Structure formats: structure tokens, C-alpha cells
CSV table of C-alpha atoms and ligand atoms in Angstrom, one decimal:
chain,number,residue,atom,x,y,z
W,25,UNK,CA,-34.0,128.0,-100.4
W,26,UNK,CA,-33.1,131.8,-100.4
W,27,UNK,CA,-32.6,132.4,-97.1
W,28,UNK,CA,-31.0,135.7,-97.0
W,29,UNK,CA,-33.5,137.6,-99.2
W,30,UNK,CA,-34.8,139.4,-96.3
W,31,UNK,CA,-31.5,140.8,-95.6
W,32,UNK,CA,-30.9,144.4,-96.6
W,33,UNK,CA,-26.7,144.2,-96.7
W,34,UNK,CA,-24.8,142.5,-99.6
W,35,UNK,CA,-24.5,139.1,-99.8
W,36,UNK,CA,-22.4,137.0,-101.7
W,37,UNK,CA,-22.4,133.4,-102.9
W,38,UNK,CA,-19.1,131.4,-102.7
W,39,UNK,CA,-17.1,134.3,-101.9
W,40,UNK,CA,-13.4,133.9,-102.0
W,41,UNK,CA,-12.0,135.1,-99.1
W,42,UNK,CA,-8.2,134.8,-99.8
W,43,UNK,CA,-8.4,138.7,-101.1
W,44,UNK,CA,-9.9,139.2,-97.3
W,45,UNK,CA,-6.8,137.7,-95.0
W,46,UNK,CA,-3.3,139.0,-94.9
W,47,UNK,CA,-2.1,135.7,-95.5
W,48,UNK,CA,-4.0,135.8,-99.2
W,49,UNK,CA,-5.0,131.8,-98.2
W,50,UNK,CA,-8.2,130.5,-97.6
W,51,UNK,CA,-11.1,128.7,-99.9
W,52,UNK,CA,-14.5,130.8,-100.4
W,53,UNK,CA,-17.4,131.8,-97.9
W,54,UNK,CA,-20.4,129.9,-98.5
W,55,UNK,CA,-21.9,133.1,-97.6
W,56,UNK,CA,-20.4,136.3,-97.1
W,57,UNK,CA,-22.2,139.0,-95.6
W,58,UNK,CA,-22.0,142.7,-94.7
W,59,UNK,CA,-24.8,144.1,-92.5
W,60,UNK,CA,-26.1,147.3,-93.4
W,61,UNK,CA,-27.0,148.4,-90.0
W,62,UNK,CA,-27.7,146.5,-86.4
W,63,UNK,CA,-31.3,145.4,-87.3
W,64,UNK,CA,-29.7,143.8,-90.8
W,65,UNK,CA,-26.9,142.1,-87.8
W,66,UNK,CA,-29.8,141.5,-85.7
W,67,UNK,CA,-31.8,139.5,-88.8
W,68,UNK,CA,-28.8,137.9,-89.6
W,69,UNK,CA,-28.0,136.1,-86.8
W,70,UNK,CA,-31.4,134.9,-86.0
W,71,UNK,CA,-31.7,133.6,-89.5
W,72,UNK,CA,-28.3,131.6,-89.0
W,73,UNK,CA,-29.9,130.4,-85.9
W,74,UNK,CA,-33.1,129.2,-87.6
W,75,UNK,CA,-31.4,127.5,-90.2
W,76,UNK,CA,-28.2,126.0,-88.1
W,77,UNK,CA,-25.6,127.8,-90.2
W,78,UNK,CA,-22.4,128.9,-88.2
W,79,UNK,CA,-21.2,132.3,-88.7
W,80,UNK,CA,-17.8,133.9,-88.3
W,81,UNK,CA,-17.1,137.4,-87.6
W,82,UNK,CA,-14.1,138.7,-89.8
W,83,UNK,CA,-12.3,142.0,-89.2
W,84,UNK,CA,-9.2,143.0,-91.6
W,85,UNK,CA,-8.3,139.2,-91.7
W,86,UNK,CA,-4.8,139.6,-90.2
W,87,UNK,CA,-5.1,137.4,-87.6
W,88,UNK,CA,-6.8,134.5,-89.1
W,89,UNK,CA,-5.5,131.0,-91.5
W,90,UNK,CA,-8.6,130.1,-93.8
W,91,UNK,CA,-8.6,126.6,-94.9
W,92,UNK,CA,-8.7,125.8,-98.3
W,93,UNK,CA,-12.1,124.6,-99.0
W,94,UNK,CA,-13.2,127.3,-97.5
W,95,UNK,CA,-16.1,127.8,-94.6
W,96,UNK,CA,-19.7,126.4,-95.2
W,97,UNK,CA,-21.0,129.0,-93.4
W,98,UNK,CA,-21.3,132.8,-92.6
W,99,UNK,CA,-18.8,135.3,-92.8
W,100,UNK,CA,-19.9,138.5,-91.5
W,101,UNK,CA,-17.9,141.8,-92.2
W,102,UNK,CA,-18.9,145.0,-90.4
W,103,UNK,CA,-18.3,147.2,-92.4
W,104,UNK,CA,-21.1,149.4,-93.0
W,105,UNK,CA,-20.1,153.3,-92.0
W,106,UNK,CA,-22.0,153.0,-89.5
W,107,UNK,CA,-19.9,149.8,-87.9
W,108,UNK,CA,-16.5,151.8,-89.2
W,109,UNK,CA,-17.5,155.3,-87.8
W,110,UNK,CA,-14.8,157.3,-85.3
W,111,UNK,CA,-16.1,160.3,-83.2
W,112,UNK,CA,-14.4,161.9,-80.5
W,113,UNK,CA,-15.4,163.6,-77.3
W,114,UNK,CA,-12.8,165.3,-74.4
W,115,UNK,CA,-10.2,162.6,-74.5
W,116,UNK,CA,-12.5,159.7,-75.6
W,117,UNK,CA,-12.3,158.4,-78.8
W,118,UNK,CA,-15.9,156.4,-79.8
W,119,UNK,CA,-15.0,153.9,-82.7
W,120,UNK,CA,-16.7,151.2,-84.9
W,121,UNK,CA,-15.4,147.9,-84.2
W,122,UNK,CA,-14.9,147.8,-88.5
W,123,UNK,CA,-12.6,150.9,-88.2
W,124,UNK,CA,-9.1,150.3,-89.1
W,125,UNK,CA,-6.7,150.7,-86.4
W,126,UNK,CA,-4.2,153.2,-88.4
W,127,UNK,CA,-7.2,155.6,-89.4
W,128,UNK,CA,-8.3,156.0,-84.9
W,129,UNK,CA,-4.3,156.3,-84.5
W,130,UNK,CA,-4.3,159.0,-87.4
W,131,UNK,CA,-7.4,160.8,-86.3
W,132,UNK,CA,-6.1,160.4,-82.8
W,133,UNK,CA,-3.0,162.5,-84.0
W,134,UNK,CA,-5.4,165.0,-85.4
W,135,UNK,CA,-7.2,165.6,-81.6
W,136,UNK,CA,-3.7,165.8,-80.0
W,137,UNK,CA,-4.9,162.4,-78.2
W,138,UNK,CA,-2.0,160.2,-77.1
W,139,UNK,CA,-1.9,156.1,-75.7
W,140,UNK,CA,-2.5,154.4,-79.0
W,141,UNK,CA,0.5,154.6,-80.6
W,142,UNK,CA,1.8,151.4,-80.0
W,143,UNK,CA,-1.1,149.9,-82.5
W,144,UNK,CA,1.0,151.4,-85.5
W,145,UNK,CA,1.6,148.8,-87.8
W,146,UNK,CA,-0.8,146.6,-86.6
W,147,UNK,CA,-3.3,145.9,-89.6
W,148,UNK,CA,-6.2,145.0,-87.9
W,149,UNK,CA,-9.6,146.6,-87.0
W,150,UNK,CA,-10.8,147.8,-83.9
W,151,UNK,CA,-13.1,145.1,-83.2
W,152,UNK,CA,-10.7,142.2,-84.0
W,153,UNK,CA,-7.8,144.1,-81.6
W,154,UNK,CA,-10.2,144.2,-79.1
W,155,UNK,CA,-10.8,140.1,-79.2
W,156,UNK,CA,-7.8,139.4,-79.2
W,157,UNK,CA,-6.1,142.5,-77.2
W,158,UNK,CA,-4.2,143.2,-80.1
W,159,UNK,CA,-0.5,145.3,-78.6
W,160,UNK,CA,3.0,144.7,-78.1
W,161,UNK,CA,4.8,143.3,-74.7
W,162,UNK,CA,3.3,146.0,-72.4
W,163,UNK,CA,1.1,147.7,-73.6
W,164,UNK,CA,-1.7,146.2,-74.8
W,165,UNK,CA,-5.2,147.7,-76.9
W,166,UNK,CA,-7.7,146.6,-73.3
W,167,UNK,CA,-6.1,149.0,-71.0
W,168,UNK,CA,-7.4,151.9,-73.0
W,169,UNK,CA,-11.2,150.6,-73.1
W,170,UNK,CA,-13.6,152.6,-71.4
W,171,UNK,CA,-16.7,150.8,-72.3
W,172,UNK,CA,-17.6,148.3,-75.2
W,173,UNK,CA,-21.3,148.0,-77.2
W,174,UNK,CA,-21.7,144.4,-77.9
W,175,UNK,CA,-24.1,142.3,-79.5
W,176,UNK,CA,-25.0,138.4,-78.3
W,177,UNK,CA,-25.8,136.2,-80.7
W,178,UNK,CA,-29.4,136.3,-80.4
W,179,UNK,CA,-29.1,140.0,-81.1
W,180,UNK,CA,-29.0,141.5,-78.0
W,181,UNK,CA,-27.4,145.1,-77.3
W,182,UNK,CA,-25.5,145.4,-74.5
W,183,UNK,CA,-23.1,148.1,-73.1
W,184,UNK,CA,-20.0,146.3,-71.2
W,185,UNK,CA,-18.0,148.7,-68.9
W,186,UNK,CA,-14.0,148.3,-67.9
W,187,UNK,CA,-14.9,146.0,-64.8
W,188,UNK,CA,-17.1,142.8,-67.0
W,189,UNK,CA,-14.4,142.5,-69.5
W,190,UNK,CA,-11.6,140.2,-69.5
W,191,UNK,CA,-8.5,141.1,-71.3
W,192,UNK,CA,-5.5,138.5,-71.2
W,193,UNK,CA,-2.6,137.8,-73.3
W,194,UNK,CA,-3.6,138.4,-76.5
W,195,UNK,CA,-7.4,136.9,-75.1
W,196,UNK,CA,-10.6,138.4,-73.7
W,197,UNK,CA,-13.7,137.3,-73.0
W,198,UNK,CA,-15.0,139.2,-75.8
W,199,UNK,CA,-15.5,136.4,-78.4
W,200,UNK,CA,-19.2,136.0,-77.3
W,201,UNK,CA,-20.0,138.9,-78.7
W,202,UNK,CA,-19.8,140.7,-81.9
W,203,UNK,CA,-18.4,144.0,-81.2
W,204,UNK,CA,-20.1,146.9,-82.4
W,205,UNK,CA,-18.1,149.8,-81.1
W,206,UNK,CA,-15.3,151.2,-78.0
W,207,UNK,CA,-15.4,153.6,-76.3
W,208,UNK,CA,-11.0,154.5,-75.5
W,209,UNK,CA,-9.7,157.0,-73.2
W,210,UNK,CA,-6.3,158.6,-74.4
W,211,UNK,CA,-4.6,161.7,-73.1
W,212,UNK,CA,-3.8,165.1,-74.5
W,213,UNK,CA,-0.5,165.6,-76.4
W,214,UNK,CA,1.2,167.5,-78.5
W,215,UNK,CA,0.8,166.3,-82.0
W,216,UNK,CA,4.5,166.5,-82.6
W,217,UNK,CA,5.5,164.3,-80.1
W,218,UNK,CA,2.2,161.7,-80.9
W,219,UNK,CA,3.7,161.6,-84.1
W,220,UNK,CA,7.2,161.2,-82.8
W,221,UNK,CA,5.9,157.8,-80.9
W,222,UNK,CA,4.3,156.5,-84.1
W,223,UNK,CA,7.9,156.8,-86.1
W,224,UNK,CA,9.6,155.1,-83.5
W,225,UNK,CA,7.2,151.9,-83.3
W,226,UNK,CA,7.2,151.8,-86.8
W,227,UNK,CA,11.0,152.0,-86.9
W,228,UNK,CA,11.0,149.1,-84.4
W,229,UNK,CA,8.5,147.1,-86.4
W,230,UNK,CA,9.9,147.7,-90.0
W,231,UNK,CA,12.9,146.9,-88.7
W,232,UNK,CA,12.4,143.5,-86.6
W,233,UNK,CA,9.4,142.1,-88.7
W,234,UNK,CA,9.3,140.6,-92.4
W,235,UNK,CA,6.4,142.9,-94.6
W,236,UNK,CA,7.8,141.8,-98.0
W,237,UNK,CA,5.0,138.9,-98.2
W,238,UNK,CA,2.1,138.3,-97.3
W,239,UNK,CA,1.7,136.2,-93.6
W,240,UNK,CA,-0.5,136.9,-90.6
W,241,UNK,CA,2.0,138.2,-88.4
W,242,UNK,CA,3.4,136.4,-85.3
W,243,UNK,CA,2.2,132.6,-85.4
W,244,UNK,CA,2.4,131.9,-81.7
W,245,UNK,CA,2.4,133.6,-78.8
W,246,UNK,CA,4.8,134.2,-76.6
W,247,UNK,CA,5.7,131.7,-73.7
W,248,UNK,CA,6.3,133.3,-70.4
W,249,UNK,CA,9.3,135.2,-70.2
W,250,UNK,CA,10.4,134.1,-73.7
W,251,UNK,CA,10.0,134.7,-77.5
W,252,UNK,CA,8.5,132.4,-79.3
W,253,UNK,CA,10.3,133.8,-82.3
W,254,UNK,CA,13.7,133.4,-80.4
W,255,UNK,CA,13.1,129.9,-79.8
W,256,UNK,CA,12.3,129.3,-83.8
W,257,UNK,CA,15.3,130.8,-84.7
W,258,UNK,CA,17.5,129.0,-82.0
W,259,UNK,CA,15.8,125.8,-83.9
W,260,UNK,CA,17.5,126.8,-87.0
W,261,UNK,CA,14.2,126.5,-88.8
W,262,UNK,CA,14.3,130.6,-90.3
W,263,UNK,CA,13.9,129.3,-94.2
W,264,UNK,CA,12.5,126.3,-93.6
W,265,UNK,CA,9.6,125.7,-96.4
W,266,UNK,CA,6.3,123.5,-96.9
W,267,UNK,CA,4.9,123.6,-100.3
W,268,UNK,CA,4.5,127.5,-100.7
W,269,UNK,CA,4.9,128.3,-97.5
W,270,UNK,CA,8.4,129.1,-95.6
W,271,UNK,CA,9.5,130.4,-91.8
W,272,UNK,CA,10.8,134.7,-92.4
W,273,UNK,CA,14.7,134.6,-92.7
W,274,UNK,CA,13.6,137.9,-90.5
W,275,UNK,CA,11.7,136.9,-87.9
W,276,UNK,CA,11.0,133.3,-86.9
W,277,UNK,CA,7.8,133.5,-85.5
W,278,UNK,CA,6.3,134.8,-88.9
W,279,UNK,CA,4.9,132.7,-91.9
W,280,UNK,CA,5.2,133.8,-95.5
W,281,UNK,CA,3.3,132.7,-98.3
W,282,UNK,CA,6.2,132.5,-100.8
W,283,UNK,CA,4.1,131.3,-103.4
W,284,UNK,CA,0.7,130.1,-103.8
W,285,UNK,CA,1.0,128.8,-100.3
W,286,UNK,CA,-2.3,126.5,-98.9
W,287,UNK,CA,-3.6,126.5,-95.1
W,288,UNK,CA,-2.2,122.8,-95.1
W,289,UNK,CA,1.2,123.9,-95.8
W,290,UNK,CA,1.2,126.6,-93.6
W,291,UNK,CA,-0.6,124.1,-90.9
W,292,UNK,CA,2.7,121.3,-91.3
W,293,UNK,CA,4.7,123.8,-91.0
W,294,UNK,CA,3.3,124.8,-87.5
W,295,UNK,CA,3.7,121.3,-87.1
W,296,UNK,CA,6.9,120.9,-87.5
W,297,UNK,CA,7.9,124.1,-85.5
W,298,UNK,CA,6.1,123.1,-82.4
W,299,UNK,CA,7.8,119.4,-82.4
W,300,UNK,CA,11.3,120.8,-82.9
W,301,UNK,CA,10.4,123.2,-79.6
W,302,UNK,CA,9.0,121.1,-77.7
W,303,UNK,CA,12.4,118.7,-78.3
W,304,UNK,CA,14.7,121.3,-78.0
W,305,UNK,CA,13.3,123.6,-74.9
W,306,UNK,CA,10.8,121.1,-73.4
W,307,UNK,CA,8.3,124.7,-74.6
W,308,UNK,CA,4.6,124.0,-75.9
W,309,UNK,CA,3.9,126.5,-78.4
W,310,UNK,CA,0.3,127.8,-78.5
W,311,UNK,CA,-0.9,129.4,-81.7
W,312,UNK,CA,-1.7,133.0,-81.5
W,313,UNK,CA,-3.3,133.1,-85.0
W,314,UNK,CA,-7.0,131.9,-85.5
W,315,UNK,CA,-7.6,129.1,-87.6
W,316,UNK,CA,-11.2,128.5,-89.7
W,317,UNK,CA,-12.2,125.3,-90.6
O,413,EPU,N1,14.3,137.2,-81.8
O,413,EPU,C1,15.2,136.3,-82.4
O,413,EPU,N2,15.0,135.7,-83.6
O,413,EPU,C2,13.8,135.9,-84.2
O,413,EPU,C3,12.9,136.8,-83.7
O,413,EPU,C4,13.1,137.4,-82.5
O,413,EPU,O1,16.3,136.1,-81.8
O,413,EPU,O2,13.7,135.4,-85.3
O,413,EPU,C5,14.6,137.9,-80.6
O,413,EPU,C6,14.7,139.4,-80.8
O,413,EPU,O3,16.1,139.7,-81.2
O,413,EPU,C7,14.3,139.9,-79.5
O,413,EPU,C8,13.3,138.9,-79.0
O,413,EPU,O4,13.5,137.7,-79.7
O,413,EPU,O5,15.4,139.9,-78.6
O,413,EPU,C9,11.9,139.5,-79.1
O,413,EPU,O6,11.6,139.7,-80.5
O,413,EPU,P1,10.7,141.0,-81.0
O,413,EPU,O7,11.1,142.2,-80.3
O,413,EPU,O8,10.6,140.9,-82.4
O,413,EPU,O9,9.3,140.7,-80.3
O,413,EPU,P2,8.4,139.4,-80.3
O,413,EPU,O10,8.3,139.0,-78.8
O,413,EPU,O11,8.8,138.4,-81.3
O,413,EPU,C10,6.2,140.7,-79.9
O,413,EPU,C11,4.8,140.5,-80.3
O,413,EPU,C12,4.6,141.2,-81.7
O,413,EPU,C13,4.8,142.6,-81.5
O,413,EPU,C14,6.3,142.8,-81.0
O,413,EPU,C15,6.5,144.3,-80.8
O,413,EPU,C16,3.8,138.3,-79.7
O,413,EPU,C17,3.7,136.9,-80.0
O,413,EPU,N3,4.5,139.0,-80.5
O,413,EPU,O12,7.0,140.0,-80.8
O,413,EPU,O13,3.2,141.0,-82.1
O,413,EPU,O14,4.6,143.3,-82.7
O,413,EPU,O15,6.4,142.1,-79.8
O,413,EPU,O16,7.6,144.5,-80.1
O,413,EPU,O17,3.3,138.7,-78.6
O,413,EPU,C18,1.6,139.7,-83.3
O,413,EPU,O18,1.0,139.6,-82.2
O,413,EPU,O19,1.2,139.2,-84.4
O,413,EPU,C19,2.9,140.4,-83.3
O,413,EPU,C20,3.7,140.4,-84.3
């Protein structure tokens, strides 16, 4: 039964989705689907209700372990130009939730608009920053929103101000939704000193965090007052390896997929860090990545 003929976007059949997460793990997408427009999202998700097949919104897949037989179900990308569309008005930048975060930071620069800096590096899209309120100890991607345009999932449109959202530690109250665009508020600055701001997170980054393979960032969050990757490394766990997976010599709280890695090495490996915590500093680790099953 074809299903998804009525829809208008692409859809594909057992669509790997390894090429589509940071990580480069993760089985295929029984479906995988990009909405043309809202009334394509709209028929979507009403079809995935009629026929009882769960859906998953992916954004740039950098926050996210895909298991290795993949997900029987749909994974939606927004990333129609529409969805992935930046416009900017007085000190308001107006983004889709499929922009990527270092194209609003670079067309911030270009519009003098400073307050988003500390996203550089970060490789995620809006919309998946927003759900997670993406940001570094501090400063954090919520206190910029203005308003957000969301979509329930039975298609309504709704416009959310400041006050009705919930942004926590790297949590809102967001994930009933499916983004469609934010509205940010930044402030004027000169362009030489925006761009001074990006260099010096970057520098930061580059320097404390392993880019030379492919992982999903920090694995956990932070307990209160602590690091979760200081409390890795005071495990003596940096290098530690499952299968093709293996704790950064760099940073403790990343994951690298040395070679080939699969979800369920990367998954022991969690495993095994959160026991040797827990024993060591009496510290339950909670996972900061999402993981599809
Ligand atoms: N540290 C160690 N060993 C390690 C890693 C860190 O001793 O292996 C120490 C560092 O020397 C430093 C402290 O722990 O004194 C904190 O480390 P770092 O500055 O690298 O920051 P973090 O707390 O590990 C957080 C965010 C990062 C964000 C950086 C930016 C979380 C879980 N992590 O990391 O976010 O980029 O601050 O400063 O909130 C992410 O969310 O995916 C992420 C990478």
C-alpha cells in the first residue's frame, strides 16, 4: 500500500541515514521524507496518524545515535527553502528551523547583529538548537527567542511567544512540536568585533574538543557544578574502545567512531562510562545525545 503517493516532497524507501548523523552510524529510514511546504507537513503527519507509523523529526543529525537496524518509521527533514529561509528585520533575525546555525551566525555578521556567536561550531540547525537549547555554559540559544511558529502533530500552526516556552539545560518543552521557524532578537555591532567573538569560540572549541572523527559531540550533560567530561577523564577511560568505537584522548565526554563503529558499541560504551562514575563519584550521568530505536 502506497501510502505516500499523495505527498508532493521526496520520499525515499529504506534510506540510509548514516550519511545524515555526525556520528555516520545508524541503519536506514523506512521512510524518509522531506516536505515541500507546510500543507505537504500538514499531509504528512495526518497520514502517519491514519496509518500508526511514528515519525521522527531530524535536523543536521548532530545530536542524535541511530540504531543499526535502523527506524521503521518516518524520518522527516525540513528542508525545503522555505523551512531553511533567513530574513532579517531591525535587529530580528526570522529563520527556518532547517537553517544551519553557521549560515544565521554568518548572515548575522553581514547585518552587524551581535548575541549568536557562541553557536559557532555548533553543527546543528536552528530547529534542532532550539529543542534542545543548543549553547555553551551560559549562554544558551532560548534566551535569544522572541517568538517560535510551531506545528502540533495534527498539523496545527501555532505562534508561541517568549513567556509559553520552556527552555532548560539543554531541554525545552519544544519537542511537541515540529518547529517551523524563530523569530531571535540580537543587537547592533560592529562587524569587526562580531567577527572577533566568532574567532575566539572557535579557538576555544578547536582547541578543547576532538573534530578529527566523526562523534556527536558531548555524550552527556553536565552534572551540576561539574563536567561530565572531567569526571571521564578522572576515570582514566580517554581511549578506552568498544568494537569501533573509542572515548577522544581530547575530550572525555566525546565519542569517536574510529572505525566502522555500530550504535551498540557506542551504547556499551556509555555503559561502561556511567558505571565507572557512578563508582567512582557516587554521579549519575544522563545522556545529552538523543538515541533512535
Ligand atoms: N575537562 C577535563 N577533561 C576532559 C574534558 C574536560 O579535565 O576530557 C575539563 C576542562 O579542562 C575544563 C572542564 O572540564 O576545566 C570543562 O570542559 P570544557 O570547557 O571542554 O566544557 P564542557 O563542560 O565539557 C560544555 C558543553 C559543550 C560546549 C562547551 C563550550 C555540555 C555537556 N557540554 O562542555 O557542549 O561546547 O561547554 O565551552 O554542556 C555539546 O553540548 O555537545 C557540547 C559539546
Amino acid at each position: 500500500m502506497s501510502w505516500w503517493k499523495e505527498l508532493r516532497g521526496k520520499v525515499k524507501l529504506n534510506y540510509s541515514l548514516r550519511n545524515h548523523t555526525t556520528f555516520k552510524i545508524g541503519g536506514p529510514a523506512k521512510f524518509f521524507f522531506e516536505p515541500e511546504d507546510l500543507k505537504d507537513l500538514k499531509l504528512l503527519l495526518s497520514l502517519s496518524n491514519k496509518h500508526k507509523i511514528p515519525f521522527f523529526v531530524l535536523g543536521a543529525g548532530s545530536n542524535i545515535l541511530v540504531n543499526d537496524k535502523g527506524i521503521n518509521g518516518i524520518v522527516i527533514r525540513l528542508n525545503s527553502p522555505y523551512l531553511k529561509k533567513i530574513i532579517f528585520k531591525n535587529n530580528y533575525i526570522e529563520a527556518g528551523s532547517g537553517a544551519m546555525l553557521h549560515q544565521v551566525m554568518y548572515l548575522a555578521t553581514r547585518h552587524s547583529l551581535s548575541g549568536a556567536e557562541f553557536l559557532a561550531g555548533i553543527p546543528g540547525t536552528l530547529g534542532g538548537a532550539l529543542v534542545m537549547n543548543a549553547g555553551i555554559p551560559g549562554e544558551n540559544i532560548g534566551d535569544l527567542v522572541e517568538k517560535i511558529m510551531v506545528m502540533d502533530y495534527k498539523g496545527n500552526i501555532k505562534t508561541l511567544n517568549k513567556k509559553d516556552i520552556k527552555f532548560g539545560y539543554r531541554s525545552s518543552n519544544l519537542s511537541k512540536y515540529i518547529i517551523l521557524k524563530a523569530r531571535l532578537k540580537l543587537i547592533k555591532e560592529a562587524k569587526k568585533k562580531i567577527k572577533h567573538n566568532i574567532n575566539r569560540y572557535l579557538d576555544y572549541r578547536h582547541a578543547a574538543q576532538d573534530v578529527s572523527l566523526p562523534s556527536a559531540g558531548c555524550i552527556f550533560k553536565n552534572p551540576k557544578a561539574e563536567s561530565a567530561g572531567r569526571l571521564i577523564d578522572l576515570c582514566g577511560l580517554k581511549g578506552k574502545e568498544i568494537g569501533g568505537a573509542c572515548v577522544s584522548l581530547k575530550h572525555a565526554n566525546f565519542i569517536l567512531n574510529l572505525k566502522c563503529a555500530k550504535a551498540g558499541d557506542v551504547l556499551k560504551l556509555m555503559n561502561l562510562i556511567r558505571k565507572r562514575v557512578k563508582n567512582k563519584f557516587n554521579i549519575n550521568l544522563e545522556t545529552e545525545i538523543k538515541i533512535w530505536k
